[in-house]
Amino acid sequence: MHQLGLNLARLLKAGDMVLLTGPLGAGKTTMTRGVGEGLGVIGTVSSPTFVIARTHKREASPVPLVHVDAYRLGSPAEFDDLDIDLARSIVLVEWGRGFAEGLTTNFLDIEIERDHTGESEVRQVTVLGFGERFESVDARERFAALAAGIDQGADPGQGTNPRSETAE
């Protein structure tokens, strides 16, 4: 999941929102750590469960990474009350499905599934893009190549299966 986050970071820019969905232990925070590392954030990315949202400044960019854990939010209005500058930030939202969609029309929805027995480290990752930014053919091809590269253990664009991700 970390490697997928590293690769995803190369494709993100200010105004992008990514929703991360999956059960506890699926790898949402691990993926976010990879994104943070790929974006060059200052400090360690950790789960914002108790603070709900954490802003991470970056070494070489004025565009921060905002990491949100929406698990304890009760309504989309509470998400809006976080007053995140969506246009000038890259926002990753764990447990964000149902909360964040009303704030922007352009977002990625990434669902992470794992073996139900918990015995395997293999994950299946489904990436859905919404809005003009993520629905274009070019964007779909880039994100499919990103996932395929992880699946094959190669550079993005070298693999063949855009739905699976087997790396940690």
mmCIF file of C-alpha atoms in Angstrom:
data_model
loop_
_atom_site.group_PDB
_atom_site.id
_atom_site.type_symbol
_atom_site.label_atom_id
_atom_site.label_comp_id
_atom_site.label_asym_id
_atom_site.label_seq_id
_atom_site.Cartn_x
_atom_site.Cartn_y
_atom_site.Cartn_z
ATOM 1 C CA MET A 1 0.000 0.000 0.000
ATOM 2 C CA HIS A 2 2.910 2.294 0.737
ATOM 3 C CA GLN A 3 4.269 1.915 -2.797
ATOM 4 C CA LEU A 4 0.853 2.606 -4.297
ATOM 5 C CA GLY A 5 0.737 5.804 -2.235
ATOM 6 C CA LEU A 6 4.204 6.815 -3.444
ATOM 7 C CA ASN A 7 3.128 6.367 -7.053
ATOM 8 C CA LEU A 8 -0.222 8.081 -6.517
ATOM 9 C CA ALA A 9 1.562 11.135 -5.105
ATOM 10 C CA ARG A 10 3.155 11.769 -8.508
ATOM 11 C CA LEU A 11 -0.298 12.270 -10.029
ATOM 12 C CA LEU A 12 -1.869 14.509 -7.389
ATOM 13 C CA LYS A 13 -2.083 18.301 -7.428
ATOM 14 C CA ALA A 14 -3.788 21.113 -5.540
ATOM 15 C CA GLY A 15 -7.549 20.666 -5.549
ATOM 16 C CA ASP A 16 -7.449 16.868 -5.619
ATOM 17 C CA MET A 17 -9.460 14.870 -3.112
ATOM 18 C CA VAL A 18 -8.969 11.149 -2.569
ATOM 19 C CA LEU A 19 -11.451 9.085 -0.554
ATOM 20 C CA LEU A 20 -9.996 5.937 1.022
ATOM 21 C CA THR A 21 -12.429 3.194 1.955
ATOM 22 C CA GLY A 22 -11.699 -0.174 3.511
ATOM 23 C CA PRO A 23 -11.946 -2.116 6.754
ATOM 24 C CA LEU A 24 -9.678 -1.535 9.739
ATOM 25 C CA GLY A 25 -6.190 -2.704 8.871
ATOM 26 C CA ALA A 26 -6.760 -2.548 5.110
ATOM 27 C CA GLY A 27 -3.904 -0.102 4.567
ATOM 28 C CA LYS A 28 -5.559 3.317 4.310
ATOM 29 C CA THR A 29 -3.080 5.049 6.610
ATOM 30 C CA THR A 30 -0.154 3.113 5.119
ATOM 31 C CA MET A 31 -1.187 4.331 1.685
ATOM 32 C CA THR A 32 -1.477 7.883 3.013
ATOM 33 C CA ARG A 33 2.046 7.621 4.458
ATOM 34 C CA GLY A 34 3.245 6.670 0.977
ATOM 35 C CA VAL A 35 1.473 9.676 -0.517
ATOM 36 C CA GLY A 36 3.028 11.890 2.156
ATOM 37 C CA GLU A 37 6.498 10.550 1.453
ATOM 38 C CA GLY A 38 5.957 10.949 -2.289
ATOM 39 C CA LEU A 39 4.843 14.551 -1.796
ATOM 40 C CA GLY A 40 7.790 15.326 0.471
ATOM 41 C CA VAL A 41 5.807 16.230 3.575
ATOM 42 C CA ILE A 42 7.681 17.435 6.632
ATOM 43 C CA GLY A 43 7.452 14.989 9.519
ATOM 44 C CA THR A 44 5.585 11.737 9.924
ATOM 45 C CA VAL A 45 2.107 11.039 8.594
ATOM 46 C CA SER A 46 0.015 9.342 11.259
ATOM 47 C CA SER A 47 -3.669 8.589 11.591
ATOM 48 C CA PRO A 48 -5.640 11.700 12.584
ATOM 49 C CA THR A 49 -8.323 9.621 14.324
ATOM 50 C CA PHE A 50 -8.568 11.780 17.440
ATOM 51 C CA VAL A 51 -7.890 15.166 15.846
ATOM 52 C CA ILE A 52 -10.005 14.317 12.753
ATOM 53 C CA ALA A 53 -7.840 16.357 10.346
ATOM 54 C CA ARG A 54 -4.131 16.998 10.182
ATOM 55 C CA THR A 55 -2.369 19.351 7.745
ATOM 56 C CA HIS A 56 1.126 18.383 6.616
ATOM 57 C CA LYS A 57 3.376 21.045 5.127
ATOM 58 C CA ARG A 58 5.667 20.021 2.292
ATOM 59 C CA GLU A 59 9.375 20.644 1.845
ATOM 60 C CA ALA A 60 9.269 22.002 -1.701
ATOM 61 C CA SER A 61 5.679 23.107 -2.280
ATOM 62 C CA PRO A 62 3.175 25.504 -0.742
ATOM 63 C CA VAL A 63 0.420 22.918 -1.405
ATOM 64 C CA PRO A 64 -0.167 20.967 1.832
ATOM 65 C CA LEU A 65 -1.397 17.419 2.275
ATOM 66 C CA VAL A 66 -4.516 17.372 4.450
ATOM 67 C CA HIS A 67 -5.207 13.950 5.985
ATOM 68 C CA VAL A 68 -8.740 13.518 7.333
ATOM 69 C CA ASP A 69 -10.211 10.617 9.296
ATOM 70 C CA ALA A 70 -13.972 10.990 8.894
ATOM 71 C CA TYR A 71 -14.812 7.900 10.963
ATOM 72 C CA ARG A 72 -16.133 9.917 13.929
ATOM 73 C CA LEU A 73 -17.964 12.548 11.882
ATOM 74 C CA GLY A 74 -21.728 12.386 12.111
ATOM 75 C CA SER A 75 -22.742 14.252 8.962
ATOM 76 C CA PRO A 76 -21.430 15.904 5.794
ATOM 77 C CA ALA A 77 -21.995 19.264 7.523
ATOM 78 C CA GLU A 78 -19.406 18.313 10.156
ATOM 79 C CA PHE A 79 -16.932 17.588 7.364
ATOM 80 C CA ASP A 80 -17.657 20.985 5.850
ATOM 81 C CA ASP A 81 -17.092 22.557 9.294
ATOM 82 C CA LEU A 82 -13.446 21.417 9.126
ATOM 83 C CA ASP A 83 -12.997 24.406 6.783
ATOM 84 C CA ILE A 84 -10.380 22.748 4.580
ATOM 85 C CA ASP A 85 -9.096 24.860 1.691
ATOM 86 C CA LEU A 86 -9.850 22.231 -0.940
ATOM 87 C CA ALA A 87 -8.684 24.330 -3.883
ATOM 88 C CA ARG A 88 -5.204 24.854 -2.418
ATOM 89 C CA SER A 89 -4.627 21.446 -0.810
ATOM 90 C CA ILE A 90 -4.306 17.778 -1.639
ATOM 91 C CA VAL A 91 -6.872 16.063 0.592
ATOM 92 C CA LEU A 92 -6.940 12.368 1.538
ATOM 93 C CA VAL A 93 -10.003 11.271 3.499
ATOM 94 C CA GLU A 94 -10.161 7.938 5.292
ATOM 95 C CA TRP A 95 -13.736 6.758 5.801
ATOM 96 C CA GLY A 96 -14.834 9.683 3.604
ATOM 97 C CA ARG A 97 -17.457 8.028 1.434
ATOM 98 C CA GLY A 98 -20.779 9.788 2.016
ATOM 99 C CA PHE A 99 -19.137 12.862 3.541
ATOM 100 C CA ALA A 100 -16.844 14.415 0.984
ATOM 101 C CA GLU A 101 -18.656 13.948 -2.318
ATOM 102 C CA GLY A 102 -20.800 17.040 -1.791
ATOM 103 C CA LEU A 103 -17.741 19.265 -1.409
ATOM 104 C CA THR A 104 -16.230 18.665 -4.842
ATOM 105 C CA THR A 105 -17.206 17.109 -8.140
ATOM 106 C CA ASN A 106 -13.640 15.961 -8.854
ATOM 107 C CA PHE A 107 -12.349 13.173 -6.633
ATOM 108 C CA LEU A 108 -10.912 9.685 -6.558
ATOM 109 C CA ASP A 109 -12.657 6.963 -4.602
ATOM 110 C CA ILE A 110 -10.192 4.211 -3.682
ATOM 111 C CA GLU A 111 -11.554 1.064 -2.088
ATOM 112 C CA ILE A 112 -9.124 -1.347 -0.451
ATOM 113 C CA GLU A 113 -10.212 -4.910 0.198
ATOM 114 C CA ARG A 114 -8.226 -7.611 1.935
ATOM 115 C CA ASP A 115 -8.539 -11.323 2.549
ATOM 116 C CA HIS A 116 -11.402 -11.828 5.012
ATOM 117 C CA THR A 117 -9.382 -14.327 7.047
ATOM 118 C CA GLY A 118 -6.667 -11.757 7.653
ATOM 119 C CA GLU A 119 -4.033 -14.345 6.751
ATOM 120 C CA SER A 120 -2.944 -12.758 3.477
ATOM 121 C CA GLU A 121 -1.221 -9.435 2.885
ATOM 122 C CA VAL A 122 -2.683 -9.237 -0.632
ATOM 123 C CA ARG A 123 -5.055 -6.331 -1.214
ATOM 124 C CA GLN A 124 -7.442 -5.642 -4.053
ATOM 125 C CA VAL A 125 -7.659 -1.951 -4.815
ATOM 126 C CA THR A 126 -10.411 -0.405 -6.917
ATOM 127 C CA VAL A 127 -9.918 3.174 -8.097
ATOM 128 C CA LEU A 128 -12.898 5.150 -9.380
ATOM 129 C CA GLY A 129 -12.530 8.675 -10.714
ATOM 130 C CA PHE A 130 -15.301 11.268 -10.642
ATOM 131 C CA GLY A 131 -15.495 14.643 -12.337
ATOM 132 C CA GLU A 132 -13.728 16.110 -15.312
ATOM 133 C CA ARG A 133 -10.231 15.775 -13.838
ATOM 134 C CA PHE A 134 -10.475 12.042 -13.184
ATOM 135 C CA GLU A 135 -12.943 10.822 -15.822
ATOM 136 C CA SER A 136 -10.881 11.730 -18.882
ATOM 137 C CA VAL A 137 -9.377 8.901 -20.915
ATOM 138 C CA ASP A 138 -5.888 10.229 -20.173
ATOM 139 C CA ALA A 139 -6.512 10.205 -16.416
ATOM 140 C CA ARG A 140 -8.005 6.704 -16.502
ATOM 141 C CA GLU A 141 -4.986 5.416 -18.408
ATOM 142 C CA ARG A 142 -2.528 7.024 -15.981
ATOM 143 C CA PHE A 143 -4.285 5.663 -12.898
ATOM 144 C CA ALA A 144 -4.711 2.207 -14.451
ATOM 145 C CA ALA A 145 -0.991 2.188 -15.245
ATOM 146 C CA LEU A 146 -0.268 3.227 -11.669
ATOM 147 C CA ALA A 147 -2.201 0.271 -10.250
ATOM 148 C CA ALA A 148 -0.885 -2.141 -12.868
ATOM 149 C CA GLY A 149 2.701 -1.192 -12.070
ATOM 150 C CA ILE A 150 2.145 -2.093 -8.433
ATOM 151 C CA ASP A 151 0.480 -5.386 -9.339
ATOM 152 C CA GLN A 152 3.401 -6.450 -11.486
ATOM 153 C CA GLY A 153 6.113 -5.054 -9.229
ATOM 154 C CA ALA A 154 7.216 -2.821 -12.098
ATOM 155 C CA ASP A 155 7.178 0.846 -12.902
ATOM 156 C CA PRO A 156 3.700 2.292 -13.506
ATOM 157 C CA GLY A 157 2.587 1.525 -17.022
ATOM 158 C CA GLN A 158 4.346 -1.834 -17.260
ATOM 159 C CA GLY A 159 1.667 -4.071 -15.733
ATOM 160 C CA THR A 160 -1.617 -5.376 -17.051
ATOM 161 C CA ASN A 161 -4.210 -5.506 -14.259
ATOM 162 C CA PRO A 162 -5.506 -2.079 -13.166
ATOM 163 C CA ARG A 163 -7.660 -3.457 -10.342
ATOM 164 C CA SER A 164 -5.250 -5.422 -8.194
ATOM 165 C CA GLU A 165 -2.454 -4.325 -5.928
ATOM 166 C CA THR A 166 -0.333 -6.899 -4.168
ATOM 167 C CA ALA A 167 2.457 -4.864 -2.604
ATOM 168 C CA GLU A 168 2.486 -3.694 0.997
#
